[in-house]
Amino acid sequence: MLNASREPADFVRAFVHDDVTPPSSEHWGLVLPEEICELCLCERALASTLVTLAWFRPGEDDEYLWRFCL
């Protein structure tokens, strides 16, 4: 994941789920602009993998989510 915005993303988390392995999560905390965070999808059944990224923008109470499948 690349933070391509001009502002940091706070309390960034990734949740991964597939039909084969137990759900998992990664917690990256504060991700600065242009910072890259890696998510290992090793051992995952990629055809059924769902990834949800969650974060907060600075000074806002709304949580942003981006969910995608591979």
CSV table of C-alpha atoms in Angstrom, one decimal:
chain,number,residue,atom,x,y,z
A,1,MET,CA,0.0,0.0,0.0
A,2,LEU,CA,1.3,3.4,-0.9
A,3,ASN,CA,-0.1,6.5,0.7
A,4,ALA,CA,-0.3,8.7,-2.4
A,5,SER,CA,-2.1,11.5,-0.7
A,6,ARG,CA,-0.5,14.7,0.6
A,7,GLU,CA,-1.6,14.0,4.2
A,8,PRO,CA,-0.9,11.2,6.6
A,9,ALA,CA,-3.3,8.4,7.3
A,10,ASP,CA,-3.8,7.5,10.9
A,11,PHE,CA,-4.5,4.2,12.7
A,12,VAL,CA,-4.1,2.3,9.4
A,13,ARG,CA,-5.2,-1.3,9.5
A,14,ALA,CA,-5.5,-4.1,6.9
A,15,PHE,CA,-7.9,-7.0,7.4
A,16,VAL,CA,-7.5,-10.1,5.2
A,17,HIS,CA,-10.0,-12.9,4.7
A,18,ASP,CA,-10.3,-15.9,2.4
A,19,ASP,CA,-12.2,-19.2,2.2
A,20,VAL,CA,-9.2,-21.3,3.4
A,21,THR,CA,-7.2,-19.7,6.2
A,22,PRO,CA,-8.2,-17.8,9.4
A,23,PRO,CA,-8.8,-14.1,9.0
A,24,SER,CA,-5.8,-11.9,9.9
A,25,SER,CA,-4.9,-8.2,10.3
A,26,GLU,CA,-2.0,-5.9,10.1
A,27,HIS,CA,-1.7,-2.7,12.1
A,28,TRP,CA,0.5,0.0,10.6
A,29,GLY,CA,-0.5,3.0,12.7
A,30,LEU,CA,0.4,6.4,11.2
A,31,VAL,CA,1.3,6.2,7.5
A,32,LEU,CA,3.0,9.3,6.1
A,33,PRO,CA,2.6,10.6,2.6
A,34,GLU,CA,4.6,8.6,0.0
A,35,GLU,CA,5.2,5.8,2.7
A,36,ILE,CA,4.8,2.2,1.5
A,37,CYS,CA,3.4,-0.6,3.7
A,38,GLU,CA,3.6,-4.2,2.6
A,39,LEU,CA,0.9,-6.8,3.1
A,40,CYS,CA,1.9,-10.5,2.8
A,41,LEU,CA,-0.7,-12.6,1.2
A,42,CYS,CA,1.4,-15.8,1.4
A,43,GLU,CA,-0.6,-19.0,2.0
A,44,ARG,CA,-3.8,-17.2,0.9
A,45,ALA,CA,-6.3,-18.6,-1.5
A,46,LEU,CA,-6.0,-15.6,-3.8
A,47,ALA,CA,-9.2,-16.4,-5.8
A,48,SER,CA,-11.3,-15.9,-2.7
A,49,THR,CA,-9.2,-13.3,-0.8
A,50,LEU,CA,-10.8,-10.0,0.4
A,51,VAL,CA,-8.7,-7.2,1.7
A,52,THR,CA,-10.1,-4.3,3.7
A,53,LEU,CA,-8.0,-1.2,4.4
A,54,ALA,CA,-9.2,1.1,7.2
A,55,TRP,CA,-7.8,4.5,8.2
A,56,PHE,CA,-8.7,7.9,9.7
A,57,ARG,CA,-7.8,11.3,8.2
A,58,PRO,CA,-6.1,13.7,10.6
A,59,GLY,CA,-8.6,15.8,12.6
A,60,GLU,CA,-11.6,13.7,11.4
A,61,ASP,CA,-13.7,11.2,13.3
A,62,ASP,CA,-14.9,9.4,10.1
A,63,GLU,CA,-13.3,6.1,9.4
A,64,TYR,CA,-12.5,5.4,5.7
A,65,LEU,CA,-12.6,1.9,4.3
A,66,TRP,CA,-11.5,0.4,1.0
A,67,ARG,CA,-12.4,-3.2,0.4
A,68,PHE,CA,-11.3,-5.1,-2.6
A,69,CYS,CA,-10.9,-8.7,-3.9
A,70,LEU,CA,-8.0,-10.1,-5.8
